[in-house]
PDB file of C-alpha atoms and ligand atoms in Angstrom:
ATOM      1  CA  MET A 580    -137.759 -15.002 111.310  1.00 63.00           C
ATOM      2  CA  LYS A 581    -139.400 -12.162 113.275  1.00 60.00           C
ATOM      3  CA  ASN A 582    -137.586  -8.890 112.719  1.00 67.00           C
ATOM      4  CA  ASN A 583    -136.214  -8.102 116.173  1.00 86.00           C
ATOM      5  CA  LYS A 584    -135.359 -11.768 116.610  1.00 92.00           C
ATOM      6  CA  PHE A 585    -133.087 -11.421 113.564  1.00 93.00           C
ATOM      7  CA  ILE A 586    -131.213  -8.502 115.109  1.00 94.00           C
ATOM      8  CA  GLU A 587    -130.974 -10.272 118.467  1.00 94.00           C
ATOM      9  CA  LYS A 588    -129.685 -13.557 117.033  1.00 93.00           C
ATOM     10  CA  THR A 589    -127.192 -11.899 114.716  1.00 94.00           C
ATOM     11  CA  LEU A 590    -125.833  -9.649 117.461  1.00 93.00           C
ATOM     12  CA  GLU A 591    -125.582 -12.660 119.742  1.00 91.00           C
ATOM     13  CA  LEU A 592    -123.294 -14.277 117.189  1.00 89.00           C
ATOM     14  CA  SER A 593    -120.906 -11.320 117.340  1.00 86.00           C
ATOM     15  CA  ASP A 594    -120.500 -11.904 121.095  1.00 81.00           C
ATOM     16  CA  TYR A 595    -118.902 -15.296 120.723  1.00 80.00           C
ATOM     17  CA  ILE A 596    -117.374 -15.053 117.275  1.00 88.00           C
ATOM     18  CA  ASP A 597    -113.588 -15.249 117.409  1.00 89.00           C
ATOM     19  CA  ILE A 598    -112.376 -14.029 114.058  1.00 94.00           C
ATOM     20  CA  ASN A 599    -109.371 -11.737 113.788  1.00 94.00           C
ATOM     21  CA  LEU A 600    -110.885  -9.292 111.352  1.00 96.00           C
ATOM     22  CA  VAL A 601    -114.316  -9.035 112.941  1.00 95.00           C
ATOM     23  CA  LYS A 602    -114.523  -6.149 115.418  1.00 95.00           C
ATOM     24  CA  LYS A 603    -118.142  -5.109 115.522  1.00 94.00           C
ATOM     25  CA  PHE A 604    -121.546  -5.947 114.041  1.00 96.00           C
ATOM     26  CA  ILE A 605    -124.043  -3.216 113.277  1.00 97.00           C
ATOM     27  CA  VAL A 606    -127.313  -4.957 112.500  1.00 97.00           C
ATOM     28  CA  PHE A 607    -130.437  -3.529 110.881  1.00 97.00           C
ATOM     29  CA  ASP A 608    -133.786  -5.054 110.221  1.00 97.00           C
ATOM     30  CA  GLU A 609    -134.240  -2.980 107.079  1.00 97.00           C
ATOM     31  CA  ILE A 610    -131.906  -0.458 105.485  1.00 98.00           C
ATOM     32  CA  SER A 611    -131.522   1.246 102.114  1.00 98.00           C
ATOM     33  CA  SER A 612    -128.124  -0.319 101.429  1.00 98.00           C
ATOM     34  CA  THR A 613    -125.546  -1.810 103.794  1.00 98.00           C
ATOM     35  CA  ASN A 614    -122.805  -0.486 101.489  1.00 98.00           C
ATOM     36  CA  SER A 615    -124.121   3.078 101.727  1.00 98.00           C
ATOM     37  CA  LYS A 616    -124.290   2.817 105.529  1.00 98.00           C
ATOM     38  CA  ALA A 617    -120.814   1.282 105.782  1.00 98.00           C
ATOM     39  CA  LYS A 618    -119.367   4.035 103.567  1.00 98.00           C
ATOM     40  CA  GLU A 619    -120.937   6.702 105.780  1.00 98.00           C
ATOM     41  CA  LEU A 620    -119.478   5.027 108.876  1.00 98.00           C
ATOM     42  CA  ALA A 621    -116.061   4.594 107.257  1.00 98.00           C
ATOM     43  CA  ARG A 622    -115.950   8.269 106.284  1.00 98.00           C
ATOM     44  CA  ASN A 623    -116.619   9.083 109.928  1.00 98.00           C
ATOM     45  CA  GLY A 624    -113.650   7.003 111.040  1.00 97.00           C
ATOM     46  CA  GLU A 625    -115.230   3.627 111.869  1.00 98.00           C
ATOM     47  CA  ASP A 626    -112.563   0.926 112.260  1.00 97.00           C
ATOM     48  CA  GLU A 627    -111.588  -1.891 109.976  1.00 98.00           C
ATOM     49  CA  GLY A 628    -113.623  -4.965 110.849  1.00 97.00           C
ATOM     50  CA  THR A 629    -116.937  -3.208 111.411  1.00 98.00           C
ATOM     51  CA  ILE A 630    -119.626  -5.125 109.587  1.00 98.00           C
ATOM     52  CA  VAL A 631    -123.008  -3.738 108.619  1.00 98.00           C
ATOM     53  CA  ILE A 632    -125.664  -6.421 108.217  1.00 98.00           C
ATOM     54  CA  ALA A 633    -129.336  -6.130 107.277  1.00 98.00           C
ATOM     55  CA  ARG A 634    -132.234  -8.564 107.060  1.00 97.00           C
ATOM     56  CA  MET A 635    -133.408  -6.764 103.938  1.00 97.00           C
ATOM     57  CA  GLN A 636    -132.440  -3.792 101.788  1.00 98.00           C
ATOM     58  CA  LYS A 637    -134.734  -1.292 100.141  1.00 98.00           C
ATOM     59  CA  LYS A 638    -132.138   0.073  97.729  1.00 98.00           C
ATOM     60  CA  GLY A 639    -129.575  -2.680  97.397  1.00 98.00           C
ATOM     61  CA  ARG A 640    -127.010  -1.786  94.760  1.00 98.00           C
ATOM     62  CA  GLY A 641    -125.078  -4.023  92.393  1.00 98.00           C
ATOM     63  CA  ARG A 642    -122.169  -3.405  90.051  1.00 96.00           C
ATOM     64  CA  PHE A 643    -122.607  -0.706  87.408  1.00 95.00           C
ATOM     65  CA  ASP A 644    -125.346   0.901  89.525  1.00 94.00           C
ATOM     66  CA  ARG A 645    -127.750  -1.951  88.959  1.00 96.00           C
ATOM     67  CA  VAL A 646    -130.452  -2.803  91.443  1.00 97.00           C
ATOM     68  CA  TRP A 647    -129.677  -5.706  93.796  1.00 98.00           C
ATOM     69  CA  GLN A 648    -133.040  -7.170  94.737  1.00 97.00           C
ATOM     70  CA  SER A 649    -132.815  -7.790  98.466  1.00 98.00           C
ATOM     71  CA  PRO A 650    -135.874  -9.495  99.963  1.00 96.00           C
ATOM     72  CA  ASP A 651    -135.696 -11.039 103.420  1.00 96.00           C
ATOM     73  CA  GLY A 652    -134.007 -14.425 103.503  1.00 97.00           C
ATOM     74  CA  GLY A 653    -130.939 -13.113 101.688  1.00 98.00           C
ATOM     75  CA  LEU A 654    -127.660 -12.256 103.326  1.00 98.00           C
ATOM     76  CA  TYR A 655    -126.628  -8.629 102.932  1.00 98.00           C
ATOM     77  CA  LEU A 656    -123.479  -7.350 104.547  1.00 98.00           C
ATOM     78  CA  SER A 657    -120.728  -4.799 104.087  1.00 98.00           C
ATOM     79  CA  ILE A 658    -117.298  -5.004 105.675  1.00 98.00           C
ATOM     80  CA  ILE A 659    -115.177  -1.934 106.338  1.00 98.00           C
ATOM     81  CA  LEU A 660    -111.541  -2.581 105.427  1.00 98.00           C
ATOM     82  CA  ARG A 661    -108.501  -0.345 105.721  1.00 97.00           C
ATOM     83  CA  PRO A 662    -105.717  -2.264 103.978  1.00 96.00           C
ATOM     84  CA  LYS A 663    -102.306  -0.612 104.244  1.00 94.00           C
ATOM     85  CA  LEU A 664    -101.653  -1.095 100.571  1.00 92.00           C
ATOM     86  CA  THR A 665    -101.597   1.216  97.592  1.00 93.00           C
ATOM     87  CA  PRO A 666    -104.997   1.734  95.896  1.00 95.00           C
ATOM     88  CA  ASP A 667    -103.991  -0.236  92.782  1.00 94.00           C
ATOM     89  CA  LYS A 668    -103.823  -3.411  94.890  1.00 93.00           C
ATOM     90  CA  THR A 669    -107.478  -3.221  95.939  1.00 96.00           C
ATOM     91  CA  THR A 670    -108.704  -4.369  92.531  1.00 97.00           C
ATOM     92  CA  LEU A 671    -108.068  -7.956  93.636  1.00 97.00           C
ATOM     93  CA  LEU A 672    -110.358  -7.616  96.663  1.00 98.00           C
ATOM     94  CA  PRO A 673    -113.666  -8.357  94.892  1.00 98.00           C
ATOM     95  CA  LEU A 674    -112.121 -11.626  93.722  1.00 98.00           C
ATOM     96  CA  VAL A 675    -111.063 -12.356  97.309  1.00 98.00           C
ATOM     97  CA  GLY A 676    -114.666 -11.777  98.391  1.00 98.00           C
ATOM     98  CA  ALA A 677    -116.056 -14.039  95.663  1.00 98.00           C
ATOM     99  CA  LEU A 678    -113.563 -16.753  96.563  1.00 98.00           C
ATOM    100  CA  ALA A 679    -114.649 -16.698 100.218  1.00 98.00           C
ATOM    101  CA  VAL A 680    -118.334 -16.754  99.256  1.00 98.00           C
ATOM    102  CA  SER A 681    -117.947 -19.592  96.770  1.00 98.00           C
ATOM    103  CA  LYS A 682    -115.880 -21.701  99.185  1.00 98.00           C
ATOM    104  CA  THR A 683    -118.461 -21.151 101.921  1.00 98.00           C
ATOM    105  CA  ILE A 684    -121.390 -22.104  99.693  1.00 98.00           C
ATOM    106  CA  ASN A 685    -119.578 -25.308  98.729  1.00 98.00           C
ATOM    107  CA  LEU A 686    -119.172 -26.253 102.383  1.00 98.00           C
ATOM    108  CA  PHE A 687    -122.967 -26.461 102.412  1.00 98.00           C
ATOM    109  CA  GLY A 688    -122.903 -29.273  99.860  1.00 97.00           C
ATOM    110  CA  LEU A 689    -123.299 -27.238  96.677  1.00 98.00           C
ATOM    111  CA  CYS A 690    -120.962 -26.686  93.741  1.00 98.00           C
ATOM    112  CA  SER A 691    -120.718 -22.969  93.126  1.00 98.00           C
ATOM    113  CA  LYS A 692    -118.359 -21.486  90.565  1.00 98.00           C
ATOM    114  CA  ILE A 693    -117.086 -17.948  90.020  1.00 98.00           C
ATOM    115  CA  LYS A 694    -117.648 -16.147  86.752  1.00 98.00           C
ATOM    116  CA  TRP A 695    -115.052 -13.408  86.322  1.00 98.00           C
ATOM    117  CA  PRO A 696    -114.724 -11.148  88.134  1.00 96.00           C
ATOM    118  CA  ASN A 697    -116.962 -11.969  91.074  1.00 95.00           C
ATOM    119  CA  ASP A 698    -120.279 -13.522  90.171  1.00 97.00           C
ATOM    120  CA  VAL A 699    -120.854 -16.604  92.277  1.00 98.00           C
ATOM    121  CA  ARG A 700    -123.168 -19.041  90.513  1.00 98.00           C
ATOM    122  CA  ILE A 701    -124.734 -22.432  91.115  1.00 98.00           C
ATOM    123  CA  ASN A 702    -125.780 -24.430  88.039  1.00 97.00           C
ATOM    124  CA  ARG A 703    -124.963 -21.342  85.948  1.00 97.00           C
ATOM    125  CA  ARG A 704    -127.417 -19.184  87.880  1.00 97.00           C
ATOM    126  CA  LYS A 705    -126.265 -16.176  89.840  1.00 98.00           C
ATOM    127  CA  THR A 706    -126.387 -16.736  93.576  1.00 98.00           C
ATOM    128  CA  ALA A 707    -124.151 -14.028  95.011  1.00 98.00           C
ATOM    129  CA  GLY A 708    -122.358 -10.844  94.062  1.00 98.00           C
ATOM    130  CA  ILE A 709    -119.722  -8.498  95.429  1.00 98.00           C
ATOM    131  CA  LEU A 710    -119.697  -4.715  95.301  1.00 98.00           C
ATOM    132  CA  LEU A 711    -116.466  -2.969  96.230  1.00 98.00           C
ATOM    133  CA  GLU A 712    -116.500   0.748  96.917  1.00 98.00           C
ATOM    134  CA  SER A 713    -113.532   2.735  98.186  1.00 97.00           C
ATOM    135  CA  GLU A 714    -111.953   6.106  98.757  1.00 97.00           C
ATOM    136  CA  SER A 715    -108.262   6.641  98.258  1.00 96.00           C
ATOM    137  CA  GLU A 716    -105.570   9.159  97.612  1.00 92.00           C
ATOM    138  CA  GLU A 717    -102.783   8.511  95.179  1.00 87.00           C
ATOM    139  CA  LYS A 718    -100.748   6.309  97.498  1.00 90.00           C
ATOM    140  CA  GLN A 719    -103.112   5.580 100.337  1.00 93.00           C
ATOM    141  CA  VAL A 720    -106.406   3.762 100.699  1.00 96.00           C
ATOM    142  CA  HIS A 721    -108.723   5.551 103.139  1.00 96.00           C
ATOM    143  CA  TYR A 722    -111.252   2.791 103.257  1.00 98.00           C
ATOM    144  CA  VAL A 723    -112.705  -0.028 101.262  1.00 98.00           C
ATOM    145  CA  VAL A 724    -116.263  -1.264 101.728  1.00 98.00           C
ATOM    146  CA  LEU A 725    -116.731  -4.801 100.523  1.00 98.00           C
ATOM    147  CA  GLY A 726    -120.417  -5.545 100.053  1.00 98.00           C
ATOM    148  CA  ILE A 727    -121.636  -9.094  99.765  1.00 98.00           C
ATOM    149  CA  GLY A 728    -125.120 -10.137  98.712  1.00 98.00           C
ATOM    150  CA  ILE A 729    -126.090 -13.814  98.789  1.00 98.00           C
ATOM    151  CA  ASN A 730    -129.412 -15.385  97.828  1.00 98.00           C
ATOM    152  CA  LEU A 731    -129.524 -17.625 100.846  1.00 98.00           C
ATOM    153  CA  ASN A 732    -133.055 -18.576 101.829  1.00 98.00           C
ATOM    154  CA  ILE A 733    -135.094 -16.882  99.127  1.00 98.00           C
ATOM    155  CA  ASP A 734    -137.993 -18.369  97.189  1.00 96.00           C
ATOM    156  CA  ILE A 735    -136.981 -17.486  93.625  1.00 94.00           C
ATOM    157  CA  ASN A 736    -140.548 -16.446  92.846  1.00 94.00           C
ATOM    158  CA  ARG A 737    -139.830 -13.398  95.003  1.00 94.00           C
ATOM    159  CA  PHE A 738    -137.470 -12.101  92.312  1.00 95.00           C
ATOM    160  CA  SER A 739    -138.749 -10.118  89.355  1.00 94.00           C
ATOM    161  CA  LYS A 740    -139.802 -12.071  86.225  1.00 94.00           C
ATOM    162  CA  GLU A 741    -136.644 -11.052  84.344  1.00 93.00           C
ATOM    163  CA  LEU A 742    -134.409 -12.420  87.082  1.00 94.00           C
ATOM    164  CA  ARG A 743    -136.213 -15.694  87.772  1.00 93.00           C
ATOM    165  CA  ASN A 744    -134.493 -17.604  84.977  1.00 92.00           C
ATOM    166  CA  VAL A 745    -131.003 -16.354  85.685  1.00 96.00           C
ATOM    167  CA  VAL A 746    -130.723 -16.444  89.475  1.00 97.00           C
ATOM    168  CA  THR A 747    -131.003 -19.074  92.137  1.00 98.00           C
ATOM    169  CA  SER A 748    -130.789 -19.332  95.912  1.00 98.00           C
ATOM    170  CA  LEU A 749    -129.168 -21.828  98.255  1.00 98.00           C
ATOM    171  CA  SER A 750    -132.530 -22.870  99.664  1.00 98.00           C
ATOM    172  CA  TYR A 751    -133.856 -23.553  96.163  1.00 97.00           C
ATOM    173  CA  GLU A 752    -130.828 -25.672  95.269  1.00 98.00           C
ATOM    174  CA  LEU A 753    -130.839 -27.541  98.579  1.00 98.00           C
ATOM    175  CA  ASN A 754    -134.581 -27.870  98.877  1.00 97.00           C
ATOM    176  CA  GLY A 755    -134.444 -26.439 102.371  1.00 98.00           C
ATOM    177  CA  ASN A 756    -133.187 -23.491 104.337  1.00 98.00           C
ATOM    178  CA  VAL A 757    -129.610 -22.900 105.431  1.00 98.00           C
ATOM    179  CA  ASP A 758    -128.893 -21.767 108.998  1.00 97.00           C
ATOM    180  CA  TYR A 759    -128.271 -18.016 108.521  1.00 97.00           C
ATOM    181  CA  GLN A 760    -126.050 -17.518 111.571  1.00 95.00           C
ATOM    182  CA  LYS A 761    -124.002 -20.625 110.856  1.00 96.00           C
ATOM    183  CA  PHE A 762    -123.491 -19.558 107.237  1.00 98.00           C
ATOM    184  CA  LEU A 763    -122.502 -16.049 108.297  1.00 97.00           C
ATOM    185  CA  LYS A 764    -119.943 -17.331 110.781  1.00 96.00           C
ATOM    186  CA  ILE A 765    -118.300 -19.661 108.253  1.00 97.00           C
ATOM    187  CA  LEU A 766    -118.342 -16.943 105.599  1.00 98.00           C
ATOM    188  CA  LEU A 767    -116.601 -14.448 107.866  1.00 97.00           C
ATOM    189  CA  SER A 768    -113.924 -16.877 108.981  1.00 96.00           C
ATOM    190  CA  THR A 769    -113.297 -17.926 105.362  1.00 98.00           C
ATOM    191  CA  PHE A 770    -113.061 -14.298 104.302  1.00 98.00           C
ATOM    192  CA  ASP A 771    -110.741 -13.599 107.239  1.00 97.00           C
ATOM    193  CA  LYS A 772    -108.374 -16.318 106.013  1.00 98.00           C
ATOM    194  CA  TYR A 773    -108.167 -14.943 102.467  1.00 98.00           C
ATOM    195  CA  TYR A 774    -108.013 -11.326 103.619  1.00 98.00           C
ATOM    196  CA  ALA A 775    -104.985 -12.196 105.768  1.00 97.00           C
ATOM    197  CA  MET A 776    -103.364 -13.690 102.648  1.00 97.00           C
ATOM    198  CA  PHE A 777    -104.197 -10.515 100.767  1.00 97.00           C
ATOM    199  CA  ILE A 778    -102.673  -8.281 103.455  1.00 97.00           C
ATOM    200  CA  ASN A 779     -99.569 -10.485 103.431  1.00 96.00           C
ATOM    201  CA  ARG A 780     -99.411 -10.009  99.675  1.00 96.00           C
ATOM    202  CA  ASP A 781     -99.779 -13.687  98.972  1.00 97.00           C
ATOM    203  CA  PHE A 782    -101.565 -12.865  95.731  1.00 96.00           C
ATOM    204  CA  ASP A 783    -100.291 -16.053  94.055  1.00 97.00           C
ATOM    205  CA  THR A 784    -102.151 -18.362  96.454  1.00 98.00           C
ATOM    206  CA  ILE A 785    -105.313 -16.273  96.204  1.00 98.00           C
ATOM    207  CA  LEU A 786    -105.195 -16.418  92.422  1.00 98.00           C
ATOM    208  CA  LYS A 787    -104.447 -20.117  92.369  1.00 98.00           C
ATOM    209  CA  GLU A 788    -107.483 -20.791  94.556  1.00 98.00           C
ATOM    210  CA  TRP A 789    -109.662 -18.327  92.657  1.00 98.00           C
ATOM    211  CA  LYS A 790    -108.798 -20.104  89.398  1.00 98.00           C
ATOM    212  CA  MET A 791    -109.731 -23.476  90.885  1.00 98.00           C
ATOM    213  CA  GLN A 792    -113.046 -22.027  91.967  1.00 98.00           C
ATOM    214  CA  SER A 793    -113.767 -20.294  88.652  1.00 98.00           C
ATOM    215  CA  ASP A 794    -115.103 -21.680  85.386  1.00 98.00           C
ATOM    216  CA  THR A 795    -114.081 -18.695  83.242  1.00 98.00           C
ATOM    217  CA  LEU A 796    -110.593 -19.531  82.019  1.00 98.00           C
ATOM    218  CA  GLY A 797    -110.434 -21.324  78.692  1.00 98.00           C
ATOM    219  CA  LYS A 798    -113.978 -20.317  77.769  1.00 98.00           C
ATOM    220  CA  ARG A 799    -115.029 -18.403  74.637  1.00 98.00           C
ATOM    221  CA  ILE A 800    -116.286 -15.147  76.011  1.00 98.00           C
ATOM    222  CA  LYS A 801    -117.704 -11.772  75.189  1.00 97.00           C
ATOM    223  CA  ILE A 802    -116.779  -8.964  77.567  1.00 97.00           C
ATOM    224  CA  VAL A 803    -118.957  -5.893  77.535  1.00 96.00           C
ATOM    225  CA  THR A 804    -117.244  -2.851  79.039  1.00 92.00           C
ATOM    226  CA  SER A 805    -118.572   0.709  79.245  1.00 89.00           C
ATOM    227  CA  SER A 806    -116.870   1.520  75.941  1.00 91.00           C
ATOM    228  CA  ASP A 807    -116.110  -1.720  74.190  1.00 91.00           C
ATOM    229  CA  GLU A 808    -117.069  -5.286  73.352  1.00 95.00           C
ATOM    230  CA  ILE A 809    -114.288  -7.826  73.289  1.00 96.00           C
ATOM    231  CA  ILE A 810    -114.693 -11.316  71.881  1.00 97.00           C
ATOM    232  CA  GLY A 811    -112.110 -14.004  72.445  1.00 97.00           C
ATOM    233  CA  LYS A 812    -110.922 -16.679  74.813  1.00 98.00           C
ATOM    234  CA  ALA A 813    -110.466 -16.107  78.551  1.00 98.00           C
ATOM    235  CA  TYR A 814    -106.707 -16.652  78.730  1.00 98.00           C
ATOM    236  CA  ASP A 815    -105.691 -15.657  82.258  1.00 98.00           C
ATOM    237  CA  VAL A 816    -106.371 -13.465  85.295  1.00 98.00           C
ATOM    238  CA  ASP A 817    -103.479 -11.402  86.659  1.00 97.00           C
ATOM    239  CA  LYS A 818    -102.550 -10.334  90.193  1.00 95.00           C
ATOM    240  CA  SER A 819    -104.731  -7.242  89.908  1.00 97.00           C
ATOM    241  CA  GLY A 820    -107.739  -9.420  89.140  1.00 98.00           C
ATOM    242  CA  PHE A 821    -107.796  -8.215  85.523  1.00 98.00           C
ATOM    243  CA  LEU A 822    -108.861 -10.632  82.827  1.00 98.00           C
ATOM    244  CA  ILE A 823    -106.523 -11.288  79.927  1.00 98.00           C
ATOM    245  CA  ALA A 824    -108.441 -12.216  76.810  1.00 98.00           C
ATOM    246  CA  LEU A 825    -106.919 -13.644  73.671  1.00 98.00           C
ATOM    247  CA  THR A 826    -108.919 -11.993  70.915  1.00 96.00           C
ATOM    248  CA  GLU A 827    -109.866 -13.566  67.613  1.00 91.00           C
ATOM    249  CA  SER A 828    -107.132 -11.544  65.902  1.00 94.00           C
ATOM    250  CA  GLY A 829    -104.529 -13.122  68.191  1.00 96.00           C
ATOM    251  CA  GLU A 830    -104.071 -10.076  70.428  1.00 97.00           C
ATOM    252  CA  TYR A 831    -103.891 -10.254  74.243  1.00 98.00           C
ATOM    253  CA  LYS A 832    -106.187  -7.674  75.847  1.00 96.00           C
ATOM    254  CA  LYS A 833    -106.235  -6.775  79.524  1.00 97.00           C
ATOM    255  CA  ILE A 834    -109.731  -6.040  80.824  1.00 96.00           C
ATOM    256  CA  MET A 835    -110.191  -4.284  84.144  1.00 96.00           C
ATOM    257  CA  SER A 836    -113.930  -4.458  84.496  1.00 95.00           C
ATOM    258  CA  GLY A 837    -116.988  -5.479  82.552  1.00 96.00           C
ATOM    259  CA  ASP A 838    -119.699  -8.063  82.104  1.00 96.00           C
ATOM    260  CA  CYS A 839    -118.488 -11.462  81.057  1.00 97.00           C
ATOM    261  CA  ILE A 840    -120.741 -13.574  78.856  1.00 97.00           C
ATOM    262  CA  TYR A 841    -119.970 -17.196  78.027  1.00 98.00           C
ATOM    263  CA  PHE A 842    -120.671 -18.153  74.422  1.00 97.00           C
ATOM    264  CA  ASP A 843    -121.675 -21.661  75.453  1.00 95.00           C
ATOM    265  CA  GLU A 844    -124.570 -20.105  77.397  1.00 95.00           C
ATOM    266  CA  LEU A 845    -125.889 -17.936  74.575  1.00 87.00           C
TER     267      LEU A 845
HETATM  268  C1  BTN B1127    -123.299  -7.469  91.862  1.00 85.70           C
HETATM  269  O1  BTN B1127    -123.749  -6.658  91.064  1.00 85.70           O
HETATM  270  O2  BTN B1127    -123.126  -8.654  91.564  1.00 85.70           O
HETATM  271  C2  BTN B1127    -122.923  -7.031  93.254  1.00 85.70           C
HETATM  272  C3  BTN B1127    -124.055  -7.134  94.209  1.00 85.70           C
HETATM  273  C4  BTN B1127    -123.690  -6.685  95.605  1.00 85.70           C
HETATM  274  C5  BTN B1127    -124.883  -6.626  96.524  1.00 85.70           C
HETATM  275  C6  BTN B1127    -124.497  -6.362  97.950  1.00 85.70           C
HETATM  276  S1  BTN B1127    -125.807  -6.674  99.077  1.00 85.70           S
HETATM  277  C7  BTN B1127    -124.899  -5.953 100.373  1.00 85.70           C
HETATM  278  C8  BTN B1127    -124.220  -4.735  99.787  1.00 85.70           C
HETATM  279  N1  BTN B1127    -125.085  -3.582  99.838  1.00 85.70           N
HETATM  280  C9  BTN B1127    -125.444  -3.175  98.610  1.00 85.70           C
HETATM  281  O3  BTN B1127    -126.205  -2.223  98.377  1.00 85.70           O
HETATM  282  N2  BTN B1127    -124.865  -3.931  97.694  1.00 85.70           N
HETATM  283  C10 BTN B1127    -124.031  -4.958  98.279  1.00 85.70           C
END
C-alpha cells in the first residue's frame, strides 16, 4: 500500500471505530519504534487509549532489548494505558495482550497458540510478540505502554536468514493477505474486552482463557532467565502471569520472566 494511503486509511478507521478504550490514533508511515514514541507521549501526559501505529519501524524493539524486525506489511502498535492498579498487577498485562492477539488471529481461520509468557505462534513459529514498558511509583502506575508486533502480511524471505526458520506470518500461513484495517479493528475490540476484565480484576477469567489459548502447561521446559536456567515441567501460571515450574528435584519454582524453550522442539 502506498505510504500516505496507509496513514489515510488507518486514520479513517479511527473515525468510525467505537471501542471504549480507543481514544486517538497517531499514525506514522515510518518510525524508530512505536513503543518509544508512545512512552514519550505518555510522559508528556497523553491519555489512556492513545494508540501509536506505524507502517514500518526502523528500530523495533523486542523483549530483552532484542531487535524486532519490522518491515512493511507487519502490524506495529503501542497502546498507552493508565490502569488504576498497583504496579505489581501490571505483570499480567503482557499475557492479556497475547491473549487478545491470539484470539484475533484465530478469527482469521488460523490456530495460534501462546508460548509463555506472550509469544504468539502458528505451527510453532513465532508470529507476534508483546513488549510492555511502564513507569510507576511504589503504589501507583504512571503509565504502561503495551507494544504489539504482528507478522501480518510479510513475505518471510524479508526476515533475516536466522529468523526465517523460526518465524511465520499470517499471509504465509493463509496463502494470501489479511485486510490490515479489519484485523486492527478486531484486535482492538478484543483487547478492549480483556482489558476491561483486567481493570475489573477478573484475573481468573483472563487466566482461564489464557490457559486455553496456550500450549505451555504440562510441557517439559527449559527457562532461561538473566541469571539462571531452570529445567522442569510447566506446572501452572499464577495471577501475576508468573510461571510455576516443577523442577526435576521436585521443587516448585516461580519464574517472573525469561525465555521458555520446549524440550519437544529441541
Ligand atoms: C517480543 O520480543 O516478542 C516483543 C516484540 C514487540 C514488538 C512490538 S512492535 C510495536 C512495538 N514497538 C516496538 O519497538 N516494539 C513493540
